[in-house]
PDB file of C-alpha atoms in Angstrom:
ATOM      1  CA  MET A  30       0.150   0.163   0.225  1.00  0.00           C
ATOM      2  CA  THR A  31       1.484   2.953  -1.045  1.00  0.00           C
ATOM      3  CA  THR A  32       0.285   6.805   0.417  1.00  0.00           C
ATOM      4  CA  THR A  33       0.232  10.193  -1.272  1.00  0.00           C
ATOM      5  CA  ALA A  34       1.475  13.140  -0.053  1.00  0.00           C
ATOM      6  CA  PRO A  35      -2.192  15.491  -0.155  1.00  0.00           C
ATOM      7  CA  ALA A  36      -2.625  17.961  -2.775  1.00  0.00           C
ATOM      8  CA  PRO A  37      -1.591  21.252  -2.142  1.00  0.00           C
ATOM      9  CA  THR A  38      -4.944  23.551  -1.204  1.00  0.00           C
ATOM     10  CA  SER A  39      -5.476  26.442  -3.130  1.00  0.00           C
ATOM     11  CA  ALA A  40      -6.312  28.952  -0.067  1.00  0.00           C
ATOM     12  CA  GLY A  41      -2.644  29.142   0.123  1.00  0.00           C
ATOM     13  CA  ASP A  42      -0.590  29.706   3.413  1.00  0.00           C
ATOM     14  CA  PRO A  43      -3.254  31.288   6.155  1.00  0.00           C
ATOM     15  CA  VAL A  44      -0.927  33.519   7.033  1.00  0.00           C
ATOM     16  CA  THR A  45      -0.455  34.911   3.740  1.00  0.00           C
ATOM     17  CA  THR A  46      -4.141  35.078   3.503  1.00  0.00           C
ATOM     18  CA  LEU A  47      -4.474  36.569   6.739  1.00  0.00           C
ATOM     19  CA  PHE A  48      -2.003  38.921   7.799  1.00  0.00           C
ATOM     20  CA  ALA A  49       0.554  39.681   4.042  1.00  0.00           C
ATOM     21  CA  SER A  50      -0.682  42.776   2.561  1.00  0.00           C
ATOM     22  CA  ARG A  51      -1.049  43.503  -1.690  1.00  0.00           C
ATOM     23  CA  SER A  52       3.247  45.968  -0.940  1.00  0.00           C
ATOM     24  CA  VAL A  53       5.273  45.996   1.570  1.00  0.00           C
ATOM     25  CA  THR A  54       4.702  49.299   1.186  1.00  0.00           C
ATOM     26  CA  GLU A  55       0.903  48.580   2.263  1.00  0.00           C
ATOM     27  CA  HIS A  56       1.900  47.212   4.594  1.00  0.00           C
ATOM     28  CA  VAL A  57       4.185  49.949   6.242  1.00  0.00           C
ATOM     29  CA  LEU A  58       1.363  52.321   5.593  1.00  0.00           C
ATOM     30  CA  ARG A  59      -1.155  50.793   7.443  1.00  0.00           C
ATOM     31  CA  GLY A  60       1.450  50.509  10.587  1.00  0.00           C
ATOM     32  CA  LEU A  61       1.748  54.091  10.263  1.00  0.00           C
ATOM     33  CA  LEU A  62      -2.229  54.300  10.404  1.00  0.00           C
ATOM     34  CA  GLY A  63      -1.991  52.243  13.513  1.00  0.00           C
ATOM     35  CA  LEU A  64       0.029  53.588  15.646  1.00  0.00           C
ATOM     36  CA  ALA A  65      -0.732  57.551  14.836  1.00  0.00           C
ATOM     37  CA  LEU A  66      -3.973  55.947  16.147  1.00  0.00           C
ATOM     38  CA  VAL A  67      -2.919  54.867  18.487  1.00  0.00           C
ATOM     39  CA  VAL A  68      -0.494  57.451  19.977  1.00  0.00           C
ATOM     40  CA  ALA A  69      -3.743  59.972  19.391  1.00  0.00           C
ATOM     41  CA  ALA A  70      -5.268  57.410  21.425  1.00  0.00           C
ATOM     42  CA  LEU A  71      -3.595  57.260  24.438  1.00  0.00           C
ATOM     43  CA  TRP A  72      -2.890  61.686  23.678  1.00  0.00           C
ATOM     44  CA  GLN A  73      -6.275  62.404  24.693  1.00  0.00           C
ATOM     45  CA  ALA A  74      -7.582  59.500  26.644  1.00  0.00           C
ATOM     46  CA  SER A  75      -6.782  62.062  29.933  1.00  0.00           C
ATOM     47  CA  ALA A  76      -8.685  64.193  28.371  1.00  0.00           C
ATOM     48  CA  HIS A  77     -11.462  62.916  26.108  1.00  0.00           C
ATOM     49  CA  PRO A  78     -12.133  59.195  27.687  1.00  0.00           C
ATOM     50  CA  ALA A  79     -13.925  58.448  24.242  1.00  0.00           C
ATOM     51  CA  ALA A  80     -11.120  59.118  22.406  1.00  0.00           C
ATOM     52  CA  LEU A  81     -10.343  55.159  23.081  1.00  0.00           C
ATOM     53  CA  LEU A  82     -12.472  54.633  21.203  1.00  0.00           C
ATOM     54  CA  LEU A  83      -9.662  55.283  17.981  1.00  0.00           C
ATOM     55  CA  LEU A  84      -8.399  51.878  19.647  1.00  0.00           C
ATOM     56  CA  VAL A  85     -11.260  49.890  17.338  1.00  0.00           C
ATOM     57  CA  PRO A  86      -9.670  51.431  13.900  1.00  0.00           C
ATOM     58  CA  ALA A  87      -5.714  50.525  15.079  1.00  0.00           C
ATOM     59  CA  VAL A  88      -6.483  47.082  15.191  1.00  0.00           C
ATOM     60  CA  VAL A  89      -9.001  46.742  11.974  1.00  0.00           C
ATOM     61  CA  ALA A  90      -5.338  48.478  10.500  1.00  0.00           C
ATOM     62  CA  TRP A  91      -2.180  45.938  12.222  1.00  0.00           C
ATOM     63  CA  ARG A  92      -5.189  43.378  11.340  1.00  0.00           C
ATOM     64  CA  GLY A  93      -4.980  42.611  15.234  1.00  0.00           C
ATOM     65  CA  CYS A  94      -2.319  43.154  17.254  1.00  0.00           C
ATOM     66  CA  PRO A  95       1.524  44.910  16.083  1.00  0.00           C
ATOM     67  CA  THR A  96       2.619  41.068  16.709  1.00  0.00           C
ATOM     68  CA  CYS A  97      -0.075  39.839  14.356  1.00  0.00           C
ATOM     69  CA  TRP A  98       0.952  43.794  12.229  1.00  0.00           C
ATOM     70  CA  ALA A  99       4.541  42.162  12.355  1.00  0.00           C
ATOM     71  CA  LEU A 100       3.960  38.808  10.790  1.00  0.00           C
ATOM     72  CA  GLY A 101       2.561  39.536   8.177  1.00  0.00           C
ATOM     73  CA  LEU A 102       5.018  42.653   7.728  1.00  0.00           C
ATOM     74  CA  ALA A 103       7.472  38.822   7.261  1.00  0.00           C
ATOM     75  CA  ALA A 104       4.912  37.234   5.513  1.00  0.00           C
ATOM     76  CA  THR A 105       4.157  40.334   2.356  1.00  0.00           C
ATOM     77  CA  VAL A 106       8.256  40.349   2.231  1.00  0.00           C
ATOM     78  CA  SER A 107       8.345  36.467   2.208  1.00  0.00           C
ATOM     79  CA  ARG A 108       5.744  36.570  -0.420  1.00  0.00           C
ATOM     80  CA  GLY A 109       7.413  35.367  -4.073  1.00  0.00           C
ATOM     81  CA  ARG A 110      10.623  34.347  -2.524  1.00  0.00           C
ATOM     82  CA  THR A 111       9.568  30.440  -0.629  1.00  0.00           C
ATOM     83  CA  PRO A 112      10.756  27.821  -2.725  1.00  0.00           C
ATOM     84  CA  ALA A 113       7.167  26.548  -5.362  1.00  0.00           C
ATOM     85  CA  CYS A 114       6.100  23.180  -3.798  1.00  0.00           C
ATOM     86  CA  THR A 115       5.308  20.477  -5.895  1.00  0.00           C
ATOM     87  CA  ASP A 116       4.651  16.743  -5.222  1.00  0.00           C
ATOM     88  CA  GLY A 117       4.255  17.794  -1.548  1.00  0.00           C
ATOM     89  CA  SER A 118       7.168  18.323  -0.735  1.00  0.00           C
ATOM     90  CA  CYS A 119       9.156  21.532  -1.165  1.00  0.00           C
ATOM     91  CA  ARG A 120      12.449  22.212  -2.113  1.00  0.00           C
ATOM     92  CA  SER A 121      14.958  25.027  -1.682  1.00  0.00           C
TER      93      SER A 121
END
């Protein structure tokens, strides 16, 4: 009885589909937007507590926490640089 490797799925790498952007520039701009929103929220929080609501669009811009953004940056940079997988085995 022989076993065969499962065929690659069309969905691709879940990290790339969830966190990566179309370009590094787009990804960095989303990171800067999120950072600006967090700074503005914390700067205005003492005078206007409702300013903390700016944290919500920051999380949306980062697609999660700052670590998620960094993971997406790595996935965006590495897109197209990873070796192709054929027959269920990846070779460099």
